[in-house]
Amino acid sequence: MESVFIIVVILVAFFFVIQKRYLRQDELKDSAYKKKGALLNSQETAFYNALISAVGQHGVVLAKVNLANVLTPLATEKKQWFIANNRIAKSYFDFVVCDPRTLEVRVAIELDNGKELNKGKVDRQKLLIHVCKSAGIPLIGASIKHSYQVSRLRRLLAAHIDLIESDKEVRFCKRCGSPMTVKIASQGEHKGRRFFTCSRQPQCTYTENYNVVFDEAE
Ligand SMILES: [Zn+2]
């Protein structure tokens, strides 16, 4: 009698396990999917092509990289960590350029689609600017209207990635008319970044942002 009881218990348990399993599969079957299509739209693809051409062999370009894959909150307290992580978990960088050997992110690029500023767009830009500044990742804003200009992109990147050489450029000092030379900042907020300085230093102390021509054009 006892053994019959044990067999019944085993059978019932077996039944429940099987049922649970099939139920779970049914739940998955309820949600069907279809492909969204290309990962990038045509404007983004045009920019991507210009970007890989500007970067060449000196970097790896990745698109739509989740912020949480690149950044982690500094907070050590669990709750604060989750709050900070939730803040970035749903956002992604449009493009990042990574070191080709280590795949460490060197520069993040935000592509402005030229559409009107709305609250969502402003919030996104605020978040990107904050996280990049906080984590020390240079953030380049690129407008869709310049997307095809490979030399311009290369110059923007050259200020941050030392392997990328932009086409040689001659500039003359705005103040005294002497030729200017390119130097790399050794300290301060812009450490490692290139800038133009007057060749008559220290008599003339004029310096210029590497990308000033483009900043003015924006
Ligand atoms: Zn000068």
Tab-separated table of C-alpha atoms and ligand atoms in Angstrom:
chain	number	residue	atom	x	y	z
A	1	MET	CA	0.000	0.000	0.000
A	2	GLU	CA	2.767	2.382	0.996
A	3	SER	CA	4.673	1.880	-2.257
A	4	VAL	CA	1.552	2.718	-4.303
A	5	PHE	CA	1.263	5.956	-2.366
A	6	ILE	CA	4.903	6.824	-3.119
A	7	ILE	CA	4.418	6.106	-6.833
A	8	VAL	CA	1.343	8.335	-6.906
A	9	VAL	CA	3.293	11.163	-5.243
A	10	ILE	CA	6.119	10.756	-7.768
A	11	LEU	CA	3.679	10.765	-10.677
A	12	VAL	CA	1.949	13.905	-9.424
A	13	ALA	CA	5.284	15.652	-8.971
A	14	PHE	CA	6.349	14.553	-12.467
A	15	PHE	CA	3.070	15.869	-13.902
A	16	PHE	CA	3.594	19.282	-12.305
A	17	VAL	CA	7.170	19.561	-13.548
A	18	ILE	CA	6.154	18.685	-17.105
A	19	GLN	CA	3.200	21.040	-17.041
A	20	LYS	CA	5.292	23.911	-15.757
A	21	ARG	CA	7.820	23.312	-18.479
A	22	TYR	CA	5.253	23.309	-21.271
A	23	LEU	CA	3.532	26.335	-19.811
A	24	ARG	CA	6.768	28.223	-19.885
A	25	GLN	CA	7.307	27.322	-23.518
A	26	ASP	CA	3.755	28.434	-24.317
A	27	GLU	CA	4.451	31.810	-22.734
A	28	LEU	CA	7.399	32.255	-25.073
A	29	LYS	CA	5.314	31.142	-28.056
A	30	ASP	CA	2.812	33.903	-27.259
A	31	SER	CA	5.414	36.560	-27.981
A	32	ALA	CA	6.450	36.356	-31.608
A	33	TYR	CA	8.930	38.706	-33.257
A	34	LYS	CA	9.872	40.158	-36.581
A	35	LYS	CA	13.054	41.836	-37.753
A	36	LYS	CA	13.169	45.610	-37.375
A	37	GLY	CA	15.219	45.993	-40.522
A	38	ALA	CA	18.589	47.685	-40.881
A	39	LEU	CA	20.404	48.596	-37.660
A	40	LEU	CA	21.055	52.106	-38.951
A	41	ASN	CA	18.853	54.350	-41.077
A	42	SER	CA	20.185	55.820	-44.307
A	43	GLN	CA	21.486	59.034	-42.691
A	44	GLU	CA	23.204	57.080	-39.939
A	45	THR	CA	24.669	54.691	-42.486
A	46	ALA	CA	26.096	57.582	-44.497
A	47	PHE	CA	27.679	58.940	-41.329
A	48	TYR	CA	28.968	55.517	-40.332
A	49	ASN	CA	30.682	55.127	-43.700
A	50	ALA	CA	32.302	58.548	-43.378
A	51	LEU	CA	33.365	57.717	-39.832
A	52	ILE	CA	35.070	54.400	-40.626
A	53	SER	CA	36.775	56.073	-43.534
A	54	ALA	CA	38.026	58.881	-41.238
A	55	VAL	CA	39.192	56.469	-38.546
A	56	GLY	CA	40.863	53.975	-40.884
A	57	GLN	CA	42.908	51.301	-39.127
A	58	HIS	CA	43.391	53.449	-36.029
A	59	GLY	CA	40.123	52.646	-34.346
A	60	VAL	CA	37.080	50.409	-34.328
A	61	VAL	CA	33.727	52.074	-34.840
A	62	LEU	CA	30.720	50.604	-33.068
A	63	ALA	CA	27.155	51.880	-33.367
A	64	LYS	CA	24.375	52.048	-30.764
A	65	VAL	CA	26.394	50.993	-27.769
A	66	ASN	CA	24.445	50.931	-24.504
A	67	LEU	CA	25.802	53.440	-21.966
A	68	ALA	CA	25.769	50.742	-19.295
A	69	ASN	CA	28.222	48.705	-21.375
A	70	VAL	CA	30.689	51.576	-21.353
A	71	LEU	CA	30.105	53.164	-17.957
A	72	THR	CA	29.472	52.030	-14.430
A	73	PRO	CA	28.379	54.234	-11.524
A	74	LEU	CA	31.021	55.364	-9.048
A	75	ALA	CA	28.606	54.946	-6.136
A	76	THR	CA	29.528	52.209	-3.689
A	77	GLU	CA	26.215	52.247	-1.847
A	78	LYS	CA	23.888	49.655	-3.425
A	79	LYS	CA	20.749	51.786	-3.763
A	80	GLN	CA	22.618	54.761	-5.192
A	81	TRP	CA	24.416	52.467	-7.584
A	82	PHE	CA	21.114	51.111	-8.943
A	83	ILE	CA	19.614	54.578	-9.287
A	84	ALA	CA	22.671	55.782	-11.206
A	85	ASN	CA	22.729	52.642	-13.316
A	86	ASN	CA	19.015	52.885	-14.165
A	87	ARG	CA	19.609	56.411	-15.352
A	88	ILE	CA	21.911	55.201	-18.124
A	89	ALA	CA	20.590	51.678	-18.737
A	90	LYS	CA	18.149	52.596	-21.495
A	91	SER	CA	20.348	55.030	-23.409
A	92	TYR	CA	23.004	54.330	-25.949
A	93	PHE	CA	25.849	56.151	-27.644
A	94	ASP	CA	25.110	56.699	-31.338
A	95	PHE	CA	28.704	55.794	-32.182
A	96	VAL	CA	31.890	55.103	-30.255
A	97	VAL	CA	35.433	54.872	-31.557
A	98	CYS	CA	37.493	52.281	-29.692
A	99	ASP	CA	41.168	51.516	-29.436
A	100	PRO	CA	41.690	48.785	-32.063
A	101	ARG	CA	43.746	46.619	-29.688
A	102	THR	CA	41.887	46.896	-26.390
A	103	LEU	CA	38.441	48.017	-27.645
A	104	GLU	CA	38.471	50.648	-24.930
A	105	VAL	CA	36.176	53.545	-25.820
A	106	ARG	CA	38.229	56.620	-26.783
A	107	VAL	CA	35.577	58.954	-28.165
A	108	ALA	CA	31.786	59.013	-28.174
A	109	ILE	CA	29.932	60.612	-31.043
A	110	GLU	CA	26.416	61.984	-30.933
A	111	LEU	CA	24.816	62.411	-34.307
A	112	ASP	CA	22.422	65.339	-34.496
A	113	ASN	CA	19.683	64.432	-36.942
A	114	GLY	CA	18.845	68.107	-37.434
A	115	LYS	CA	15.317	67.637	-36.087
A	116	GLU	CA	13.728	70.137	-33.729
A	117	LEU	CA	14.792	70.134	-30.085
A	118	ASN	CA	12.145	68.531	-27.903
A	119	LYS	CA	12.239	67.556	-24.235
A	120	GLY	CA	13.401	64.014	-24.970
A	121	LYS	CA	16.265	65.240	-27.104
A	122	VAL	CA	17.333	67.872	-24.558
A	123	ASP	CA	17.227	65.328	-21.717
A	124	ARG	CA	19.289	62.890	-23.766
A	125	GLN	CA	21.916	65.534	-24.566
A	126	LYS	CA	22.086	66.600	-20.911
A	127	LEU	CA	22.606	62.990	-19.850
A	128	LEU	CA	25.291	62.360	-22.474
A	129	ILE	CA	27.195	65.528	-21.633
A	130	HIS	CA	27.037	64.737	-17.925
A	131	VAL	CA	28.131	61.097	-18.137
A	132	CYS	CA	30.926	61.802	-20.627
A	133	LYS	CA	32.305	64.662	-18.557
A	134	SER	CA	32.012	62.601	-15.399
A	135	ALA	CA	33.751	59.545	-16.871
A	136	GLY	CA	36.305	61.502	-18.909
A	137	ILE	CA	35.139	60.354	-22.326
A	138	PRO	CA	35.412	63.007	-25.042
A	139	LEU	CA	32.024	63.610	-26.651
A	140	ILE	CA	31.857	64.877	-30.204
A	141	GLY	CA	28.650	66.278	-31.591
A	142	ALA	CA	28.309	65.785	-35.317
A	143	SER	CA	25.545	67.209	-37.417
A	144	ILE	CA	23.930	65.179	-40.132
A	145	LYS	CA	24.527	68.014	-42.578
A	146	HIS	CA	28.308	67.532	-42.274
A	147	SER	CA	28.172	63.753	-42.235
A	148	TYR	CA	29.856	63.235	-45.565
A	149	GLN	CA	32.900	65.402	-44.791
A	150	VAL	CA	35.561	62.807	-44.019
A	151	SER	CA	38.413	65.312	-43.574
A	152	ARG	CA	36.351	67.304	-41.107
A	153	LEU	CA	35.560	64.203	-39.093
A	154	ARG	CA	39.206	63.177	-39.131
A	155	ARG	CA	40.181	66.556	-37.716
A	156	LEU	CA	37.588	66.298	-34.935
A	157	LEU	CA	38.896	62.840	-34.041
A	158	ALA	CA	42.549	63.823	-34.314
A	159	ALA	CA	42.116	66.142	-31.338
A	160	HIS	CA	41.363	63.079	-29.184
A	161	ILE	CA	43.011	60.064	-30.798
A	162	ASP	CA	46.723	60.545	-31.248
A	163	LEU	CA	47.120	57.938	-33.996
A	164	ILE	CA	44.790	59.770	-36.303
A	165	GLU	CA	46.582	62.431	-38.296
A	166	SER	CA	44.500	65.058	-39.949
A	167	ASP	CA	45.677	66.572	-43.200
A	168	LYS	CA	48.500	69.011	-42.559
A	169	GLU	CA	47.202	72.435	-41.941
A	170	VAL	CA	48.986	75.797	-41.809
A	171	ARG	CA	47.602	78.458	-39.524
A	172	PHE	CA	48.798	81.967	-38.761
A	173	CYS	CA	48.464	83.742	-35.444
A	174	LYS	CA	45.462	86.031	-35.223
A	175	ARG	CA	47.389	88.453	-33.006
A	176	CYS	CA	50.827	88.770	-34.593
A	177	GLY	CA	50.613	86.960	-37.909
A	178	SER	CA	53.388	84.419	-37.139
A	179	PRO	CA	52.974	80.767	-38.149
A	180	MET	CA	51.373	78.599	-35.475
A	181	THR	CA	52.487	75.166	-34.291
A	182	VAL	CA	50.517	72.219	-32.956
A	183	LYS	CA	51.086	71.188	-29.334
A	184	ILE	CA	49.503	68.676	-26.992
A	185	ALA	CA	48.112	69.891	-23.673
A	186	SER	CA	50.146	68.372	-20.838
A	187	GLN	CA	47.775	69.282	-18.025
A	188	GLY	CA	44.354	70.623	-17.150
A	189	GLU	CA	40.887	69.715	-18.333
A	190	HIS	CA	42.054	69.249	-21.925
A	191	LYS	CA	45.101	67.103	-21.127
A	192	GLY	CA	46.176	65.076	-24.142
A	193	ARG	CA	44.254	67.243	-26.547
A	194	ARG	CA	45.931	69.110	-29.374
A	195	PHE	CA	45.898	72.844	-29.775
A	196	PHE	CA	47.584	75.487	-31.904
A	197	THR	CA	50.001	77.882	-30.314
A	198	CYS	CA	51.864	80.881	-31.701
A	199	SER	CA	55.458	80.078	-32.715
A	200	ARG	CA	56.615	83.381	-31.224
A	201	GLN	CA	56.016	82.143	-27.688
A	202	PRO	CA	56.671	83.456	-25.080
A	203	GLN	CA	56.523	86.891	-26.755
A	204	CYS	CA	53.073	86.052	-28.093
A	205	THR	CA	50.869	83.792	-25.996
A	206	TYR	CA	47.982	83.333	-28.392
A	207	THR	CA	46.607	79.777	-28.558
A	208	GLU	CA	43.738	78.331	-30.491
A	209	ASN	CA	41.428	75.344	-30.190
A	210	TYR	CA	42.391	72.660	-32.693
A	211	ASN	CA	38.885	72.606	-34.109
A	212	VAL	CA	38.143	76.293	-33.818
A	213	VAL	CA	37.398	76.631	-37.521
A	214	PHE	CA	34.589	74.168	-37.188
A	215	ASP	CA	33.307	75.431	-33.881
A	216	GLU	CA	32.730	78.752	-35.571
A	217	ALA	CA	31.069	77.124	-38.535
A	218	GLU	CA	28.540	75.337	-36.319
B	1	ZN	ZN	51.377	85.352	-32.232
